Tab-separated table of C-alpha atoms in Angstrom:
chain	number	residue	atom	x	y	z
A	104	MET	CA	-136.234	-52.408	88.626
A	105	ILE	CA	-137.150	-51.813	92.255
A	106	LEU	CA	-136.025	-48.605	93.921
A	107	VAL	CA	-136.096	-48.199	97.690
A	108	LEU	CA	-135.775	-44.931	99.602
A	109	GLY	CA	-135.307	-45.312	103.329
A	110	SER	CA	-134.468	-42.905	106.120
A	111	PHE	CA	-134.275	-42.496	109.834
A	112	THR	CA	-133.145	-39.882	112.325
A	113	ALA	CA	-130.787	-41.005	115.065
A	114	GLN	CA	-131.394	-40.060	118.653
A	115	PRO	CA	-129.042	-37.323	119.963
A	116	GLY	CA	-125.488	-38.620	120.267
A	117	ARG	CA	-126.216	-41.924	118.458
A	118	ILE	CA	-125.403	-40.995	114.859
A	119	ALA	CA	-121.866	-42.474	114.821
A	120	GLU	CA	-123.172	-45.827	115.997
A	121	ALA	CA	-126.100	-45.675	113.580
A	122	LEU	CA	-123.819	-44.825	110.666
A	123	ALA	CA	-121.410	-47.667	111.425
A	124	LEU	CA	-124.312	-50.141	111.527
A	125	SER	CA	-125.717	-48.673	108.310
A	126	GLN	CA	-122.446	-48.883	106.434
A	127	ALA	CA	-122.005	-52.518	107.475
A	128	HIS	CA	-125.565	-53.212	106.287
A	129	VAL	CA	-124.844	-51.521	102.952
A	130	ARG	CA	-121.656	-53.519	102.393
A	131	ARG	CA	-123.410	-56.776	103.233
A	132	SER	CA	-126.464	-55.972	101.092
A	133	ARG	CA	-124.336	-55.233	98.017
A	134	THR	CA	-123.239	-58.884	97.974
A	135	GLU	CA	-126.826	-60.216	97.837
A	136	PRO	CA	-128.392	-61.557	94.616
A	137	GLY	CA	-130.206	-58.880	92.628
A	138	CYS	CA	-128.708	-55.921	94.485
A	139	LEU	CA	-127.859	-53.312	91.829
A	140	ALA	CA	-126.967	-50.508	94.236
A	141	HIS	CA	-127.160	-49.848	97.958
A	142	ALA	CA	-125.779	-46.781	99.709
A	143	VAL	CA	-126.317	-44.617	102.761
A	144	HIS	CA	-126.033	-40.833	102.841
A	145	VAL	CA	-126.170	-38.054	105.399
A	146	ASP	CA	-128.969	-35.511	104.978
A	147	SER	CA	-127.116	-32.248	104.341
A	148	GLU	CA	-129.813	-30.397	106.312
A	149	ASN	CA	-129.802	-32.725	109.332
A	150	ALA	CA	-126.561	-34.466	110.341
A	151	ASP	CA	-128.520	-36.960	112.474
A	152	ARG	CA	-130.612	-38.178	109.521
A	153	LEU	CA	-129.436	-40.978	107.237
A	154	VAL	CA	-130.949	-41.666	103.809
A	155	PHE	CA	-130.657	-44.968	101.955
A	156	VAL	CA	-130.979	-45.374	98.206
A	157	GLU	CA	-131.247	-48.967	97.036
A	158	GLN	CA	-131.820	-50.529	93.640
A	159	TRP	CA	-132.847	-54.168	93.202
A	160	SER	CA	-133.371	-56.175	90.050
A	161	ASP	CA	-136.897	-57.246	91.000
A	162	GLY	CA	-139.348	-57.690	93.849
A	163	ALA	CA	-138.211	-61.248	94.580
A	164	ALA	CA	-134.656	-60.035	95.239
A	165	LEU	CA	-135.927	-57.364	97.624
A	166	LYS	CA	-138.191	-59.851	99.369
A	167	ALA	CA	-135.237	-62.200	99.860
A	168	HIS	CA	-133.197	-59.257	101.208
A	169	PHE	CA	-135.832	-58.530	103.833
A	170	LYS	CA	-135.681	-62.151	104.986
A	171	VAL	CA	-131.919	-62.213	105.531
A	172	PRO	CA	-131.406	-62.536	109.315
A	173	GLU	CA	-128.767	-59.775	109.269
A	174	SER	CA	-131.233	-57.418	107.538
A	175	ARG	CA	-133.839	-58.066	110.210
A	176	ALA	CA	-131.267	-57.545	112.965
A	177	PHE	CA	-130.176	-54.287	111.319
A	178	VAL	CA	-133.733	-52.952	111.191
A	179	ALA	CA	-134.230	-53.795	114.864
A	180	SER	CA	-130.932	-52.120	115.815
A	181	ILE	CA	-131.749	-48.993	113.865
A	182	ALA	CA	-135.261	-48.776	115.265
A	183	ALA	CA	-133.749	-48.759	118.754
A	184	LEU	CA	-131.444	-45.846	117.832
A	185	SER	CA	-134.059	-43.750	116.008
A	186	THR	CA	-136.243	-40.915	117.195
A	187	GLN	CA	-139.216	-42.588	115.499
A	188	ALA	CA	-139.927	-45.560	113.251
A	189	PRO	CA	-137.641	-45.553	110.184
A	190	ALA	CA	-139.385	-44.593	106.921
A	191	MET	CA	-139.291	-46.668	103.756
A	192	ALA	CA	-140.857	-46.246	100.320
A	193	ILE	CA	-140.634	-48.893	97.599
A	194	TYR	CA	-141.113	-48.084	93.908
A	195	GLU	CA	-141.291	-49.957	90.648
A	196	ALA	CA	-138.971	-47.720	88.628
A	197	THR	CA	-138.496	-47.523	84.885
A	198	PRO	CA	-135.597	-45.459	83.515
A	199	ILE	CA	-136.800	-42.713	81.190
A	200	GLY	CA	-133.682	-40.567	80.947
B	72	MET	CA	-144.398	-39.758	89.670
B	73	ILE	CA	-140.959	-38.895	88.377
B	74	LEU	CA	-137.958	-39.748	90.528
B	75	VAL	CA	-134.551	-38.244	89.837
B	76	LEU	CA	-131.242	-39.429	91.276
B	77	GLY	CA	-128.304	-37.110	90.651
B	78	SER	CA	-124.755	-37.004	91.925
B	79	PHE	CA	-121.408	-35.380	91.481
B	80	THR	CA	-118.011	-35.420	93.162
B	81	ALA	CA	-116.471	-32.069	94.015
B	82	GLN	CA	-112.891	-31.314	93.175
B	83	PRO	CA	-110.542	-31.376	96.197
B	84	GLY	CA	-111.244	-28.442	98.521
B	85	ARG	CA	-114.450	-27.386	96.714
B	86	ILE	CA	-117.091	-29.340	98.631
B	87	ALA	CA	-118.186	-26.487	100.925
B	88	GLU	CA	-118.831	-24.252	97.933
B	89	ALA	CA	-120.566	-27.066	96.056
B	90	LEU	CA	-122.792	-27.878	99.025
B	91	ALA	CA	-123.827	-24.251	99.530
B	92	LEU	CA	-124.804	-23.980	95.861
B	93	SER	CA	-126.643	-27.311	96.070
B	94	GLN	CA	-128.609	-26.370	99.169
B	95	ALA	CA	-129.664	-23.080	97.545
B	96	HIS	CA	-130.757	-25.036	94.457
B	97	VAL	CA	-132.756	-27.461	96.604
B	98	ARG	CA	-134.534	-24.680	98.474
B	99	ARG	CA	-135.391	-22.905	95.229
B	100	SER	CA	-136.540	-26.092	93.503
B	101	ARG	CA	-138.929	-26.984	96.324
B	102	THR	CA	-140.969	-23.878	95.485
B	103	GLU	CA	-141.485	-24.891	91.849
B	104	PRO	CA	-144.798	-26.340	90.583
B	105	GLY	CA	-144.924	-30.133	90.764
B	106	CYS	CA	-141.912	-30.524	93.058
B	107	LEU	CA	-142.873	-33.180	95.620
B	108	ALA	CA	-139.418	-33.510	97.195
B	109	HIS	CA	-135.909	-32.262	96.546
B	110	ALA	CA	-132.927	-32.836	98.817
B	111	VAL	CA	-129.153	-33.152	98.738
B	112	HIS	CA	-127.132	-35.616	100.794
B	113	VAL	CA	-123.493	-36.383	101.470
B	114	ASP	CA	-122.287	-39.838	100.423
B	115	SER	CA	-121.264	-41.461	103.712
B	116	GLU	CA	-118.408	-43.224	101.893
B	117	ASN	CA	-117.076	-40.127	100.108
B	118	ALA	CA	-117.391	-36.720	101.794
B	119	ASP	CA	-116.733	-34.964	98.462
B	120	ARG	CA	-119.691	-36.632	96.739
B	121	LEU	CA	-123.209	-35.172	96.884
B	122	VAL	CA	-126.345	-37.147	96.023
B	123	PHE	CA	-129.673	-35.576	95.073
B	124	VAL	CA	-133.042	-37.286	95.424
B	125	GLU	CA	-135.902	-35.475	93.708
B	126	GLN	CA	-139.544	-36.333	93.209
B	127	TRP	CA	-141.742	-34.543	90.684
B	128	SER	CA	-145.437	-34.935	89.953
B	129	ASP	CA	-144.895	-35.576	86.236
B	130	GLY	CA	-142.518	-35.160	83.333
B	131	ALA	CA	-143.855	-31.738	82.426
B	132	ALA	CA	-142.953	-30.384	85.862
B	133	LEU	CA	-139.426	-31.772	85.561
B	134	LYS	CA	-139.078	-30.380	82.057
B	135	ALA	CA	-140.132	-26.939	83.321
B	136	HIS	CA	-137.611	-27.266	86.174
B	137	PHE	CA	-134.794	-27.898	83.711
B	138	LYS	CA	-135.736	-24.728	81.833
B	139	VAL	CA	-135.612	-22.447	84.877
B	140	PRO	CA	-132.620	-20.126	84.338
B	141	GLU	CA	-131.412	-20.677	87.910
B	142	SER	CA	-131.449	-24.460	87.336
B	143	ARG	CA	-129.298	-24.080	84.236
B	144	ALA	CA	-126.900	-21.766	86.063
B	145	PHE	CA	-126.679	-24.267	88.928
B	146	VAL	CA	-125.802	-27.126	86.586
B	147	ALA	CA	-123.090	-25.018	84.956
B	148	SER	CA	-121.666	-23.997	88.344
B	149	ILE	CA	-121.610	-27.568	89.594
B	150	ALA	CA	-120.023	-28.880	86.419
B	151	ALA	CA	-117.183	-26.409	86.941
B	152	LEU	CA	-116.616	-27.681	90.503
B	153	SER	CA	-116.854	-31.404	89.705
B	154	THR	CA	-114.187	-33.960	88.969
B	155	GLN	CA	-116.257	-35.166	86.010
B	156	ALA	CA	-119.672	-34.568	84.449
B	157	PRO	CA	-122.444	-34.851	87.065
B	158	ALA	CA	-124.567	-38.019	86.774
B	159	MET	CA	-128.343	-38.048	86.539
B	160	ALA	CA	-130.896	-40.828	86.173
B	161	ILE	CA	-134.618	-40.190	85.676
B	162	TYR	CA	-137.271	-42.785	86.462
B	163	GLU	CA	-140.998	-43.157	86.124
B	164	ALA	CA	-141.717	-44.483	89.614
B	165	THR	CA	-144.841	-46.195	90.934
B	166	PRO	CA	-145.162	-46.763	94.697
B	167	ILE	CA	-145.572	-50.451	95.517
B	168	GLY	CA	-144.898	-50.439	99.249
């Protein structure tokens, strides 16, 4: 399984817009092949920072997700609202408990 | 690296208390050996649901974390504030991107 952790910090006053875009992205992503989970959360220590947790069946599903035009548009929109480039880490994850 | 995803939903009216306990747990956990990251977030689709993302250097560090008396007391406190048993998934995670 592929696990993705992503995050970005919205510019001052832009968090509502960023969250609405993020929630739409989450809802759309959940309908894609191989998407096991996709959600966005608010950092409890920074109300302007959003954290994504995604789970995909395999690397091919994630690769296809990145190629979806709406995914690319979302990344561009978020980058424009962020204080710096959004962060993303991708893991091959094996359940052990 | 060990990656832990945990979550629970607070009973109605108990989220402020649950979040304060969770943030104290996060701050304490970050000081433990082998803790690479530990944070708590608010589910953007359910303001009563908290989501933890933890990263530990190895299984031994996580095992030691579970044995810390304050960790055990935290779990008991949270269980008493939750609508149902808190969820936890543990993964062996290898960065691939």
